[in-house]
Structures are given as structure tokens and as C-alpha cells.
Amino acid sequence: RISVVEGEPFYLKCCSSSSAPENEAATLKWYRSTPPHQRTELHPGPTARITLHKDMLEFWPVKLEDQGSYFCQLGNDTQEWMLNVIRRNNQSCFTEKQVKSQTVRVRKSLQISCSNSYYRDQIHRTSLYKNCKKIAETPLLKNAEFEDQGYYSCVFSLRHDGKLYSITKTLNVTVVKDPSEVIPVILGPKLTQVEVELGILSPNYFSSSRTLEGKLYASRILRIKKIREDNLNVLYNCTVSSTRGTDSKSFILLRKGAADIPGHVFTGGMIAATVVSVVVLCLAVMCVIYRVDLVLCYRRWTGRDETLTDGKTYDAFVSYLRDCQPEDGEEYTFAVETLPTALEKHFGYKLCIFERDVEPGGAALDDLHSLIQKSRRLIIVLSKSYMSHQVRYELESGLHEALVERKIKIILIQFAPAGDFTFLPQSLKLLKSHRVLQWKADQSPSYNSRFWKNLLYLMPAKAIRPDRGSSEVLPVLAEVS
Ligand SMILES: *[C@@H]1O[C@H](CO)[C@@H](O)[C@H](O)[C@H]1NC(C)=O
Ligand SMILES: *[C@@H]1O[C@H](CO)[C@@H](O)[C@H](O)[C@H]1NC(C)=O
């Protein structure tokens, strides 16, 4: 990339790495490429504005329209330039974009000599200007003072083909104090906290020293290649000093905050969270599946007894078929033998079975109602012939207590699916499914079986004092531990 001011003579020199340039001079070709990537070969003629002089392409002068890419081809070598033509500033003797900078320390030598080797033979006059005012001496050589600061322009006047041209080179000279007289100051806060990660390369900083607006800036880098534990939480002091003074500031490295979780910790955390979620889910599923066992276990472990303070006499009122069923019937055996033996003898509950606990003939329907009120659960042993009106009264009275007054909870024990019963009150069909137990005489005898566990679960919690002596009567297959 080359920048040049419009209206000045200018040249491009094609350089070849080839060892025999003489032979290949004939094959030198120049191209110019215009924006949509078209290459056109240049045919510079001796009288044209752009001429060829040996291996140099000369512009007499360069114009704004010359901006673009130029190539030279010499044998197998090609060279490319991007030519940027700057518009001339007609208000000034120089063009600010084409100014070079120079910094001089005060009382050191300031030398400005105007020379131009390429056009040397054509130049007939050279003048030096300071801030666009011509100054006598050229070259300028003196000890710099602050008032010497300014723009120095060398103007070369030259003649080509009977026309006059000029080339201007401008230097922006800045005179700075002697650094030894400077009172140095470190920029930025006195204490800087830098968050770092262990074992990580510290970021690259650029070291530099430069002059800006007459001030000298310098920097010196402390680079820690790999940060270790002992680099943390200690002060690193940076000090600058001259004969006139000293300044210093401190840096401290801190472990990167918890907000930025390192990758491996994040991954680990995600895995742990997933495992915990899965475990919690499994536990929840287990709790649902083994809810009955867990509740029974909990009752046994805590010895909870919810029967002590409610003022009721019986744990359950057993409602079953009496009238129209033969005494050796399945339901009869279950209600009068199997159920009392298990709940009373083995699990320690107190049941109210009308036929057994109330004197025959001495009971009125009122008694029945008060007996149900004195019970905590209503166990309905449901069979197809559950029809007698006394039984139906038991049922309706119990349902009223359960559903309207919410004083008693119903446990339904079925011998056949509830759908088979046409006479069943609607409300009983709405009973939650876990309150309905299915009795299978051939499969449910063990006290460890699901049937008895589910029944115990539905019964009120009670500190159990089983009557071990009598429990032998029942065919016990497994003891509840
Ligand atoms: C010349 O140097 C001075 C002081 O360093 C600076 O402020 C100014 O911008 C420079 N001028 C140009 C045209 O670069
Ligand atoms: C670093 O700078 C701090 C703050 O100015 C100062 O207390 C401490 O003594 C300095 N440490 C060294 C080693 O110079």
C-alpha cells in the first residue's frame, strides 16, 4: 500500500529476484486492475503522462484517477501495489495525511536535510518551510528548543519534458522534555485486581513505548506463563522512577469468581444433579409402590396409636350377610372366622360383629346405628346376596356416617367384582379404588400377604398387642416380623 498526493511526480519500481535482469528486461509487463477484477496491460509511451523508464513506471504527475492496483511481471515474478491517491490540500502548503512524525528531546540535535535521490538530476531547486513559512537555512541543524516544534516541509522543484513539477515532504517535529526531568506517573488505579484461572496462560499484552501529544508513554510487561497457587493473593508492584520522582502501583491475582464455573465443575454438577434427580424419582416411584409397607413400617417403628383419644369403642364394624346365606358359606366363614381371627387375635384390633357382640333379639335398629357410630371403620363384606334389609340399613347408615358426616371410613371387601352388584348405592361405586380389597380365599391366607397389609393400612394406626396364644388356631403361613 502506497499513499501519494495528487499532482506530484511519482514512480513504481519493479524489483526482480531473478539473477539475470538484463535478459528478462524485454519481458517486463505492467498491469493495472480496475474494480471488477479486470487486468489491463499498460502500454506506457514516451510522450504519455505515464511512462516507462527502465524498470520504473513513472507518473507525470499522479492523478486521483490513478488510484487502484498495479502489477509488474518480470519473468515468473509478480509484484503488486495498492496505490492510494490523496487529494491535495489547497489551503495549506502540505497535505496532513502525508505527514511523517519525528520526536526530538529538548537540547538534543535537530537535523532536517532535504534530499531526493530518485529525481536528483531533474531537481533544480529545494526549499525548506516551517509551518508554511520559508526558512533560510537548509539543511537545518541545531539543538532543539521547544519553539522548534512544528511542521517542516521540503519542497523539491523539478522540470520534466518542459513542464514544472513539485514534490513536498513534510515532517511533524515534536520536542519533548528530557525523560530524566520528567516526574513519572503510572496510569490507572493504585491497586488492580485481576481474575485468573490456575494453570492458564495469562493473556498477551503488548509492550510499547511511544509519544503522544508531546508526552512519552512507556510500558513494561510482567508475564506469568502459567498461574500457580502461590501467584494468587500476593502484591505485584510496578515502579517507575526518575531523578525527579517515583510512582508505583500494585496488582493482585485473584481466583476467578464462582460466577464463572469452570467447565469440569459444570459437567460434574450436571451429572450429580441428574443422578440425584433419578434417585429422587426412583425413591418417589418406590414410595408409591411400597406405600402400604412404608406406612405399616412407620406405624410399627413410631408405635403411633390414633385410637386412644377419639372416644370410640370399636376399631371396625363388620357388616356382612346373615339371613339368607348358609352358615358354611364363603362370606360367612370369612366375616365370622377369618377376619376376626386375623384382625383381633393376630393384629390386636377390636371388632364389632353384630351377631356375635349383640344379644340375639335384644337389638333394635337404633342400637345398630349407635354401634356404627362407635366404630372407626366400616368393613363391608360384599357378596352377591347382600340383600337383607337389616344389612342394607347397616350399609346405608354407615355410608351416611362416612360420606355425609365423615366420621367413619369404609373398607369394602369383595368376593366378586363390584360391577356384578345391581343394587349397590351409587356412592359406594365412587369409593376410591384403594379402599376396595379383593378377597381370594385360596390366595390370601398368609398374614404377610398383600391383602392383609392393605387391610392393615386402611385400618387405624394402633399399637399392636397381638394375642399370640390364640393366633395358633388360624393356619398362619408366615408371621409378620
Ligand atoms: C503533529 O504532532 C503533534 C504533537 O505530537 C500532534 O498533536 C499532531 O496531531 C501531529 N499532526 C499530524 C498532522 O500528524
Ligand atoms: C507493594 O506496594 C504496597 C502498596 O503500596 C506496599 O504496601 C508493599 O510494601 C509493596 N511491596 C513491595 C514488595 O514493595
Short mmCIF file of C-alpha atoms and ligand atoms in Angstrom, two decimals:
data_model
loop_
_atom_site.label_atom_id
_atom_site.label_comp_id
_atom_site.label_asym_id
_atom_site.label_seq_id
_atom_site.Cartn_x
_atom_site.Cartn_y
_atom_site.Cartn_z
CA ARG A 1 0.00 0.00 0.00
CA ILE A 2 1.40 3.31 -1.05
CA SER A 3 -0.09 6.72 -0.46
CA VAL A 4 0.74 9.62 -2.69
CA VAL A 5 -0.58 13.18 -3.05
CA GLU A 6 -2.25 14.08 -6.33
CA GLY A 7 -0.33 16.33 -8.71
CA GLU A 8 3.15 15.12 -7.71
CA PRO A 9 5.56 13.12 -9.85
CA PHE A 10 5.64 9.52 -8.65
CA TYR A 11 7.14 6.18 -9.68
CA LEU A 12 6.85 2.44 -9.06
CA LYS A 13 9.98 0.30 -9.34
CA CYS A 14 9.65 -3.31 -10.36
CA CYS A 15 12.11 -5.40 -8.40
CA SER A 16 13.09 -8.84 -9.56
CA SER A 17 14.61 -11.65 -7.55
CA SER A 18 15.93 -13.08 -10.79
CA SER A 19 19.72 -13.15 -11.15
CA ALA A 20 19.76 -12.05 -14.79
CA PRO A 21 17.54 -8.97 -15.03
CA GLU A 22 19.17 -7.79 -18.26
CA ASN A 23 17.89 -10.71 -20.32
CA GLU A 24 14.41 -10.50 -18.95
CA ALA A 25 14.03 -6.76 -19.20
CA ALA A 26 12.34 -7.28 -22.50
CA THR A 27 9.60 -9.40 -20.90
CA LEU A 28 8.69 -6.78 -18.23
CA LYS A 29 4.99 -6.10 -18.30
CA TRP A 30 2.82 -3.73 -16.27
CA TYR A 31 -0.83 -4.27 -15.47
CA ARG A 32 -3.48 -2.29 -13.76
CA SER A 33 -6.57 -3.88 -12.30
CA THR A 34 -9.81 -1.95 -12.07
CA PRO A 35 -12.52 -2.85 -9.53
CA PRO A 36 -14.37 -5.84 -11.10
CA HIS A 37 -11.06 -7.77 -11.26
CA GLN A 38 -10.12 -6.94 -14.80
CA ARG A 39 -6.44 -6.77 -15.57
CA THR A 40 -5.40 -4.48 -18.33
CA GLU A 41 -1.88 -4.28 -19.58
CA LEU A 42 -0.37 -0.79 -19.54
CA HIS A 43 1.40 0.44 -22.65
CA PRO A 44 3.30 3.45 -21.44
CA GLY A 45 4.55 5.62 -24.26
CA PRO A 46 7.37 8.18 -24.02
CA THR A 47 5.08 11.16 -24.50
CA ALA A 48 2.17 9.94 -22.36
CA ARG A 49 1.54 11.00 -18.72
CA ILE A 50 2.55 7.53 -17.51
CA THR A 51 5.87 6.46 -18.96
CA LEU A 52 8.24 3.54 -18.64
CA HIS A 53 11.81 4.32 -17.69
CA LYS A 54 13.90 1.10 -17.44
CA ASP A 55 12.03 -0.99 -14.83
CA MET A 56 10.25 2.07 -13.42
CA LEU A 57 6.70 3.14 -14.10
CA GLU A 58 6.62 6.93 -13.85
CA PHE A 59 3.65 9.21 -13.36
CA TRP A 60 3.95 12.83 -14.61
CA PRO A 61 2.10 13.59 -12.39
CA VAL A 62 -0.11 11.12 -10.47
CA LYS A 63 -3.82 11.90 -10.61
CA LEU A 64 -6.79 10.88 -8.47
CA GLU A 65 -8.00 8.57 -11.27
CA ASP A 66 -4.76 6.56 -10.96
CA GLN A 67 -5.89 5.06 -7.66
CA GLY A 68 -6.03 1.25 -7.79
CA SER A 69 -3.94 -1.91 -8.04
CA TYR A 70 -0.79 -2.15 -10.12
CA PHE A 71 1.18 -5.30 -11.04
CA CYS A 72 4.51 -5.76 -12.66
CA GLN A 73 5.54 -9.07 -14.16
CA LEU A 74 9.16 -9.86 -14.74
CA GLY A 75 9.73 -13.45 -15.77
CA ASN A 76 7.91 -15.53 -13.17
CA ASP A 77 7.89 -12.78 -10.54
CA THR A 78 4.96 -10.52 -9.95
CA GLN A 79 4.71 -7.58 -7.62
CA GLU A 80 1.61 -5.79 -6.58
CA TRP A 81 0.87 -2.34 -5.16
CA MET A 82 -2.27 -0.70 -3.96
CA LEU A 83 -1.97 2.92 -4.86
CA ASN A 84 -3.92 5.38 -2.72
CA VAL A 85 -4.02 8.86 -4.19
CA ILE A 86 -4.71 11.56 -1.57
CA ARG A 87 -6.50 14.74 -2.55
CA ARG A 88 -4.23 17.75 -2.30
CA ASN A 89 -5.00 20.30 0.43
CA ASN A 90 -5.03 23.61 -1.45
CA GLN A 91 -5.42 25.62 1.78
CA SER A 92 -2.03 24.54 3.08
CA CYS A 93 1.46 24.07 1.74
CA PHE A 94 1.36 20.44 2.75
CA THR A 95 -1.21 17.64 2.96
CA GLU A 96 -1.72 16.48 6.56
CA LYS A 97 -2.36 12.84 5.66
CA GLN A 98 1.06 12.57 4.16
CA VAL A 99 2.99 13.85 7.19
CA LYS A 100 5.71 11.87 8.97
CA SER A 101 6.37 12.32 12.69
CA GLN A 102 9.63 12.85 14.47
CA THR A 103 10.24 13.33 18.18
CA VAL A 104 13.30 15.16 19.44
CA ARG A 105 14.39 15.62 23.02
CA VAL A 106 14.98 19.14 24.09
CA ARG A 107 18.66 20.27 23.75
CA LYS A 108 19.41 17.29 21.51
CA SER A 109 20.35 17.83 17.89
CA LEU A 110 17.56 18.56 15.43
CA GLN A 111 18.58 17.95 11.81
CA ILE A 112 16.38 18.39 8.76
CA SER A 113 18.04 17.82 5.39
CA CYS A 114 16.03 17.77 2.20
CA SER A 115 17.21 15.19 -0.26
CA ASN A 116 15.58 13.18 -3.01
CA SER A 117 17.83 10.64 -4.69
CA TYR A 118 15.47 9.41 -7.41
CA TYR A 119 14.70 12.76 -9.02
CA ARG A 120 18.12 14.21 -8.08
CA ASP A 121 19.08 15.00 -11.68
CA GLN A 122 15.83 16.77 -12.50
CA ILE A 123 15.57 18.86 -9.32
CA HIS A 124 16.66 22.44 -9.87
CA ARG A 125 15.62 23.96 -6.57
CA THR A 126 14.99 22.75 -2.98
CA SER A 127 13.30 24.93 -0.31
CA LEU A 128 12.52 24.33 3.36
CA TYR A 129 9.39 25.70 5.05
CA LYS A 130 8.45 25.72 8.71
CA ASN A 131 4.69 25.88 9.25
CA CYS A 132 4.48 27.00 5.58
CA LYS A 133 6.94 29.90 6.09
CA LYS A 134 10.15 29.67 4.16
CA ILE A 135 13.25 29.46 6.30
CA ALA A 136 16.73 30.36 5.11
CA GLU A 137 18.94 27.56 6.30
CA THR A 138 18.87 24.25 4.50
CA PRO A 139 19.81 21.80 5.75
CA LEU A 140 18.66 22.76 9.25
CA LEU A 141 20.95 21.66 12.05
CA LYS A 142 20.65 22.93 15.63
CA ASN A 143 19.95 21.94 19.23
CA ALA A 144 16.24 21.53 19.66
CA GLU A 145 14.28 24.01 21.73
CA PHE A 146 10.58 23.79 22.46
CA GLU A 147 9.83 26.57 19.95
CA ASP A 148 11.37 24.45 17.18
CA GLN A 149 8.34 22.20 17.29
CA GLY A 150 6.25 22.38 14.08
CA TYR A 151 5.72 21.15 10.52
CA TYR A 152 8.83 21.21 8.33
CA SER A 153 8.23 20.87 4.58
CA CYS A 154 10.91 20.20 1.97
CA VAL A 155 9.68 21.35 -1.46
CA PHE A 156 11.55 19.99 -4.49
CA SER A 157 11.01 21.78 -7.79
CA LEU A 158 11.77 19.77 -10.92
CA ARG A 159 11.41 20.02 -14.66
CA HIS A 160 10.31 17.22 -16.95
CA ASP A 161 9.54 17.45 -20.66
CA GLY A 162 9.44 21.22 -20.45
CA LYS A 163 6.94 21.29 -17.58
CA LEU A 164 7.48 22.25 -13.91
CA TYR A 165 6.53 19.92 -11.05
CA SER A 166 6.98 19.97 -7.27
CA ILE A 167 7.23 17.31 -4.57
CA THR A 168 6.56 18.10 -0.90
CA LYS A 169 7.80 16.02 2.03
CA THR A 170 6.61 17.15 5.48
CA LEU A 171 7.88 16.22 8.91
CA ASN A 172 5.88 16.84 12.11
CA VAL A 173 8.55 17.59 14.69
CA THR A 174 7.70 17.31 18.36
CA VAL A 175 10.14 18.48 21.00
CA VAL A 176 9.84 16.61 24.31
CA LYS A 177 11.31 17.10 27.74
CA ASP A 178 14.33 15.16 28.76
CA PRO A 179 12.99 11.96 30.41
CA SER A 180 15.33 12.43 33.37
CA GLU A 181 13.49 15.67 34.15
CA VAL A 182 10.11 14.09 33.90
CA ILE A 183 8.14 13.26 37.01
CA PRO A 184 6.87 9.80 36.07
CA VAL A 185 3.28 8.81 36.71
CA ILE A 186 1.74 5.35 36.36
CA LEU A 187 -1.67 5.46 34.79
CA GLY A 188 -4.67 3.70 36.21
CA PRO A 189 -5.71 2.84 39.75
CA LYS A 190 -3.21 2.18 42.53
CA LEU A 191 -4.44 -1.39 43.01
CA THR A 192 -5.72 -3.54 40.18
CA GLN A 193 -7.42 -6.88 40.83
CA VAL A 194 -7.02 -9.42 38.05
CA GLU A 195 -9.22 -12.51 37.98
CA VAL A 196 -7.30 -15.55 36.77
CA GLU A 197 -7.68 -19.30 36.45
CA LEU A 198 -4.96 -21.61 37.72
CA GLY A 199 -2.76 -23.22 35.08
CA ILE A 200 -3.96 -20.88 32.37
CA LEU A 201 -1.71 -18.69 30.32
CA SER A 202 -2.07 -15.06 31.19
CA PRO A 203 -3.31 -13.06 28.22
CA ASN A 204 -0.84 -11.41 25.87
CA TYR A 205 -0.11 -7.77 26.42
CA PHE A 206 1.82 -5.59 24.07
CA SER A 207 4.81 -3.77 25.35
CA SER A 208 5.25 -0.35 23.87
CA SER A 209 6.87 2.99 24.19
CA ARG A 210 5.52 5.90 22.23
CA THR A 211 4.99 9.61 22.20
CA LEU A 212 1.53 11.08 22.14
CA GLU A 213 0.88 14.83 22.22
CA GLY A 214 4.34 15.55 23.45
CA LYS A 215 4.21 13.02 26.30
CA LEU A 216 6.30 9.90 26.42
CA TYR A 217 4.49 6.70 27.24
CA ALA A 218 6.32 3.53 28.13
CA SER A 219 5.22 0.12 29.26
CA ARG A 220 6.95 -2.92 30.63
CA ILE A 221 5.20 -6.29 30.87
CA LEU A 222 5.38 -8.89 33.62
CA ARG A 223 4.16 -12.08 32.02
CA ILE A 224 3.26 -15.12 34.11
CA LYS A 225 3.27 -18.09 31.81
CA LYS A 226 1.30 -20.46 33.98
CA ILE A 227 -0.50 -19.24 37.04
CA ARG A 228 0.10 -21.30 40.18
CA GLU A 229 -1.46 -21.22 43.63
CA ASP A 230 1.43 -19.15 45.03
CA ASN A 231 0.86 -16.43 42.43
CA LEU A 232 -2.52 -15.71 43.97
CA ASN A 233 -3.24 -13.10 46.63
CA VAL A 234 0.23 -11.52 46.66
CA LEU A 235 1.01 -7.97 45.57
CA TYR A 236 2.97 -7.44 42.36
CA ASN A 237 4.32 -3.90 42.45
CA CYS A 238 5.28 -1.95 39.35
CA THR A 239 7.51 1.05 39.96
CA VAL A 240 8.72 3.82 37.66
CA SER A 241 11.34 6.28 38.82
CA SER A 242 13.49 9.16 37.59
CA THR A 243 15.73 11.66 39.36
CA ARG A 244 12.63 13.74 39.92
CA GLY A 245 10.37 11.17 41.47
CA THR A 246 8.88 7.71 41.76
CA ASP A 247 5.43 6.21 41.26
CA SER A 248 4.20 2.69 41.76
CA LYS A 249 1.07 0.63 41.57
CA SER A 250 0.13 -2.88 42.63
CA PHE A 251 -1.55 -5.81 41.00
CA ILE A 252 -3.15 -8.74 42.76
CA LEU A 253 -4.25 -12.01 41.16
CA LEU A 254 -7.49 -13.48 42.45
CA ARG A 255 -9.01 -16.82 41.66
CA LYS A 256 -11.77 -16.40 39.11
CA GLY A 257 -15.13 -15.89 40.83
CA ALA A 258 -17.65 -18.64 41.44
CA ALA A 259 -19.99 -16.98 38.94
CA ASP A 260 -17.81 -18.36 36.16
CA ILE A 261 -17.94 -22.07 36.83
CA PRO A 262 -15.05 -23.92 35.19
CA GLY A 263 -16.09 -26.46 32.57
CA HIS A 264 -15.28 -29.65 34.50
CA VAL A 265 -17.10 -28.43 37.62
CA PHE A 266 -20.12 -27.58 35.50
CA THR A 267 -20.15 -31.02 33.84
CA GLY A 268 -19.70 -32.73 37.22
CA GLY A 269 -22.50 -30.67 38.67
CA MET A 270 -24.82 -31.60 35.84
CA ILE A 271 -24.05 -35.32 36.27
CA ALA A 272 -24.55 -35.08 40.02
CA ALA A 273 -27.84 -33.21 39.55
CA THR A 274 -29.05 -35.83 37.05
CA VAL A 275 -28.08 -38.72 39.33
CA VAL A 276 -29.80 -37.06 42.29
CA SER A 277 -32.94 -36.44 40.19
CA VAL A 278 -33.02 -40.04 39.01
CA VAL A 279 -32.53 -41.29 42.58
CA VAL A 280 -35.28 -38.99 43.86
CA LEU A 281 -37.59 -40.15 41.06
CA CYS A 282 -36.84 -43.80 41.84
CA LEU A 283 -37.49 -43.16 45.52
CA ALA A 284 -40.79 -41.47 44.65
CA VAL A 285 -41.84 -44.43 42.49
CA MET A 286 -40.78 -46.86 45.24
CA CYS A 287 -42.75 -44.83 47.76
CA VAL A 288 -45.87 -45.12 45.60
CA ILE A 289 -45.39 -48.84 45.00
CA TYR A 290 -44.44 -49.69 48.60
CA ARG A 291 -46.61 -47.01 50.18
CA VAL A 292 -48.53 -49.59 52.20
CA ASP A 293 -45.38 -51.30 53.50
CA LEU A 294 -43.76 -47.96 54.31
CA VAL A 295 -46.80 -46.75 56.23
CA LEU A 296 -47.04 -50.02 58.18
CA CYS A 297 -43.34 -49.92 58.86
CA TYR A 298 -43.62 -46.32 60.01
CA ARG A 299 -46.53 -47.17 62.32
CA ARG A 300 -44.62 -50.07 63.84
CA TRP A 301 -41.48 -48.01 64.25
CA THR A 302 -43.17 -44.99 65.88
CA GLY A 303 -45.77 -47.00 67.78
CA ARG A 304 -48.37 -44.46 66.68
CA ASP A 305 -51.85 -45.06 68.02
CA GLU A 306 -54.71 -42.94 66.68
CA THR A 307 -57.40 -44.88 68.59
CA LEU A 308 -56.68 -43.51 72.07
CA THR A 309 -58.39 -40.13 72.03
CA ASP A 310 -61.35 -40.34 69.66
CA GLY A 311 -63.72 -41.86 72.25
CA LYS A 312 -64.80 -44.75 70.04
CA THR A 313 -65.11 -48.33 71.25
CA TYR A 314 -64.53 -50.43 68.18
CA ASP A 315 -61.89 -50.31 65.51
CA ALA A 316 -64.28 -51.62 62.89
CA PHE A 317 -67.85 -52.57 62.41
CA VAL A 318 -68.15 -55.63 60.23
CA SER A 319 -71.19 -55.62 58.03
CA TYR A 320 -71.89 -58.93 56.36
CA LEU A 321 -74.62 -61.20 55.21
CA ARG A 322 -76.55 -63.05 57.85
CA ASP A 323 -80.08 -64.03 56.87
CA CYS A 324 -80.26 -65.71 53.56
CA GLN A 325 -76.89 -67.35 53.41
CA PRO A 326 -75.96 -70.84 54.57
CA GLU A 327 -73.63 -70.77 57.59
CA ASP A 328 -70.91 -72.61 55.80
CA GLY A 329 -70.89 -70.05 53.00
CA GLU A 330 -67.64 -68.41 51.96
CA GLU A 331 -68.61 -64.90 53.13
CA TYR A 332 -69.88 -66.17 56.46
CA THR A 333 -66.65 -68.02 57.19
CA PHE A 334 -64.64 -65.00 56.21
CA ALA A 335 -66.65 -62.48 58.24
CA VAL A 336 -67.12 -64.58 61.37
CA GLU A 337 -63.89 -66.58 61.46
CA THR A 338 -61.11 -65.45 59.18
CA LEU A 339 -61.49 -61.69 59.65
CA PRO A 340 -61.88 -61.65 63.47
CA THR A 341 -59.09 -64.17 63.91
CA ALA A 342 -56.69 -62.10 61.89
CA LEU A 343 -57.64 -58.60 63.00
CA GLU A 344 -58.37 -59.38 66.65
CA LYS A 345 -56.12 -62.27 67.58
CA HIS A 346 -53.20 -61.53 65.36
CA PHE A 347 -53.18 -57.76 64.82
CA GLY A 348 -54.84 -56.68 68.06
CA TYR A 349 -57.88 -54.77 66.77
CA LYS A 350 -61.31 -54.73 68.35
CA LEU A 351 -64.19 -55.53 66.02
CA CYS A 352 -67.92 -55.20 66.37
CA ILE A 353 -69.73 -58.07 64.71
CA PHE A 354 -73.44 -57.68 65.25
CA GLU A 355 -74.35 -61.33 65.52
CA ARG A 356 -71.55 -62.11 67.88
CA ASP A 357 -71.48 -58.98 70.07
CA VAL A 358 -75.16 -58.17 70.36
CA GLU A 359 -77.64 -60.42 72.15
CA PRO A 360 -79.95 -62.02 69.61
CA GLY A 361 -83.36 -60.40 69.61
CA GLY A 362 -82.29 -57.65 72.01
CA ALA A 363 -81.09 -55.28 69.31
CA ALA A 364 -83.06 -52.62 67.62
CA LEU A 365 -82.08 -50.68 64.53
CA ASP A 366 -81.16 -47.76 66.84
CA ASP A 367 -78.55 -49.92 68.52
CA LEU A 368 -77.15 -50.74 65.14
CA HIS A 369 -76.75 -47.07 64.36
CA SER A 370 -75.01 -46.29 67.65
CA LEU A 371 -72.69 -49.27 67.18
CA ILE A 372 -71.63 -47.95 63.81
CA GLN A 373 -71.05 -44.53 65.40
CA LYS A 374 -68.81 -46.14 68.00
CA SER A 375 -66.65 -47.69 65.27
CA ARG A 376 -63.71 -46.19 63.44
CA ARG A 377 -64.11 -48.18 60.22
CA LEU A 378 -66.99 -49.86 58.46
CA ILE A 379 -65.87 -53.11 56.86
CA ILE A 380 -68.40 -54.18 54.28
CA VAL A 381 -68.06 -57.78 53.24
CA LEU A 382 -69.72 -57.64 49.88
CA SER A 383 -71.33 -60.63 48.31
CA LYS A 384 -73.99 -61.12 45.69
CA SER A 385 -76.70 -61.86 48.21
CA TYR A 386 -76.08 -58.78 50.28
CA MET A 387 -79.78 -58.12 50.31
CA SER A 388 -81.42 -58.38 53.67
CA HIS A 389 -82.96 -55.12 54.75
CA GLN A 390 -81.15 -55.05 58.05
CA VAL A 391 -77.90 -55.35 56.19
CA ARG A 392 -78.98 -52.68 53.82
CA TYR A 393 -79.73 -50.42 56.76
CA GLU A 394 -76.25 -51.08 58.13
CA LEU A 395 -74.87 -50.20 54.80
CA GLU A 396 -76.85 -47.01 54.38
CA SER A 397 -76.26 -45.89 57.92
CA GLY A 398 -72.55 -46.49 57.54
CA LEU A 399 -72.46 -44.69 54.23
CA HIS A 400 -74.20 -41.73 55.76
CA GLU A 401 -71.60 -41.59 58.54
CA ALA A 402 -68.83 -41.97 56.05
CA LEU A 403 -69.90 -39.72 53.24
CA VAL A 404 -72.01 -37.05 54.91
CA GLU A 405 -70.59 -36.79 58.39
CA ARG A 406 -67.12 -38.05 57.53
CA LYS A 407 -66.89 -39.85 60.88
CA ILE A 408 -66.20 -43.35 59.61
CA LYS A 409 -64.15 -44.71 56.78
CA ILE A 410 -65.36 -47.56 54.62
CA ILE A 411 -63.38 -50.64 53.70
CA LEU A 412 -65.03 -52.78 51.05
CA ILE A 413 -64.05 -56.43 50.82
CA GLN A 414 -65.28 -58.09 47.66
CA PHE A 415 -65.75 -61.66 46.68
CA ALA A 416 -66.86 -60.65 43.21
CA PRO A 417 -66.22 -57.53 41.14
CA ALA A 418 -68.47 -54.58 42.17
CA GLY A 419 -69.91 -54.37 38.66
CA ASP A 420 -71.91 -57.54 39.36
CA PHE A 421 -74.00 -55.78 42.02
CA THR A 422 -77.04 -54.04 40.65
CA PHE A 423 -78.43 -52.89 44.00
CA LEU A 424 -75.26 -51.15 45.16
CA PRO A 425 -75.76 -47.47 46.07
CA GLN A 426 -74.06 -45.11 43.61
CA SER A 427 -71.96 -43.58 46.36
CA LEU A 428 -70.32 -46.92 47.10
CA LYS A 429 -69.24 -47.20 43.50
CA LEU A 430 -67.40 -43.89 43.88
CA LEU A 431 -65.24 -45.32 46.67
CA LYS A 432 -61.58 -44.82 45.97
CA SER A 433 -60.13 -47.98 44.46
CA HIS A 434 -57.54 -48.47 47.21
CA ARG A 435 -60.41 -48.76 49.72
CA VAL A 436 -61.72 -51.79 47.84
CA LEU A 437 -59.97 -55.09 48.60
CA GLN A 438 -60.40 -58.33 46.76
CA TRP A 439 -60.53 -61.48 48.88
CA LYS A 440 -59.36 -64.66 47.24
CA ALA A 441 -59.79 -67.43 49.77
CA ASP A 442 -57.20 -69.65 48.18
CA GLN A 443 -54.51 -66.96 47.81
CA SER A 444 -54.79 -64.61 50.80
CA PRO A 445 -54.22 -66.68 53.95
CA SER A 446 -50.70 -65.52 54.90
CA TYR A 447 -50.62 -62.57 57.31
CA ASN A 448 -47.71 -61.30 55.22
CA SER A 449 -49.79 -61.19 52.07
CA ARG A 450 -50.74 -58.03 50.24
CA PHE A 451 -54.40 -58.42 51.23
CA TRP A 452 -53.73 -58.21 54.97
CA LYS A 453 -51.14 -55.48 54.52
CA ASN A 454 -53.62 -53.42 52.51
CA LEU A 455 -56.29 -54.03 55.12
CA LEU A 456 -53.97 -53.02 57.96
CA TYR A 457 -53.08 -49.93 56.01
CA LEU A 458 -56.76 -48.98 55.81
CA MET A 459 -57.33 -49.76 59.49
CA PRO A 460 -56.50 -47.07 62.05
CA ALA A 461 -52.96 -47.00 63.39
CA LYS A 462 -52.84 -48.86 66.66
CA ALA A 463 -50.14 -50.05 68.99
CA ILE A 464 -50.46 -53.79 68.39
CA ARG A 465 -50.70 -56.25 71.25
CA PRO A 466 -51.43 -59.48 69.45
CA ASP A 467 -52.83 -62.39 71.39
CA ARG A 468 -50.12 -64.90 70.46
CA GLY A 469 -51.75 -67.82 72.26
CA SER A 470 -54.93 -67.87 70.19
CA SER A 471 -53.29 -66.99 66.89
CA GLU A 472 -52.15 -70.58 66.55
CA VAL A 473 -55.73 -71.54 65.79
CA LEU A 474 -55.52 -69.89 62.38
CA PRO A 475 -53.40 -71.55 59.70
CA VAL A 476 -50.60 -68.99 59.77
CA LEU A 477 -48.20 -69.41 56.91
CA ALA A 478 -45.92 -66.53 57.75
CA GLU A 479 -45.61 -64.30 60.75
CA VAL A 480 -45.39 -60.53 60.48
CA SER A 481 -41.93 -59.82 61.80
C1 LIG B 1 1.90 16.52 14.89
O1 LIG B 1 2.35 16.24 16.21
C2 LIG B 1 1.54 16.80 17.23
C3 LIG B 1 2.19 16.54 18.59
O2 LIG B 1 2.61 15.21 18.71
C4 LIG B 1 0.15 16.19 17.15
O3 LIG B 1 -0.70 16.73 18.12
C5 LIG B 1 -0.45 16.43 15.75
O4 LIG B 1 -1.66 15.77 15.62
C6 LIG B 1 0.50 15.95 14.67
N1 LIG B 1 -0.05 16.32 13.37
C7 LIG B 1 -0.27 15.46 12.37
C8 LIG B 1 -0.85 16.03 11.10
O5 LIG B 1 0.00 14.27 12.47
C1 LIG B 2 3.90 -3.06 47.25
O1 LIG B 2 3.03 -1.94 47.35
C2 LIG B 2 2.24 -1.93 48.53
C3 LIG B 2 1.27 -0.76 48.43
O2 LIG B 2 1.91 0.38 48.05
C4 LIG B 2 3.16 -1.85 49.76
O3 LIG B 2 2.37 -1.88 50.94
C5 LIG B 2 4.08 -3.06 49.72
O4 LIG B 2 5.01 -2.96 50.79
C6 LIG B 2 4.84 -3.13 48.41
N1 LIG B 2 5.61 -4.35 48.38
C7 LIG B 2 6.88 -4.42 47.99
C8 LIG B 2 7.50 -5.78 47.97
O5 LIG B 2 7.48 -3.44 47.64
#
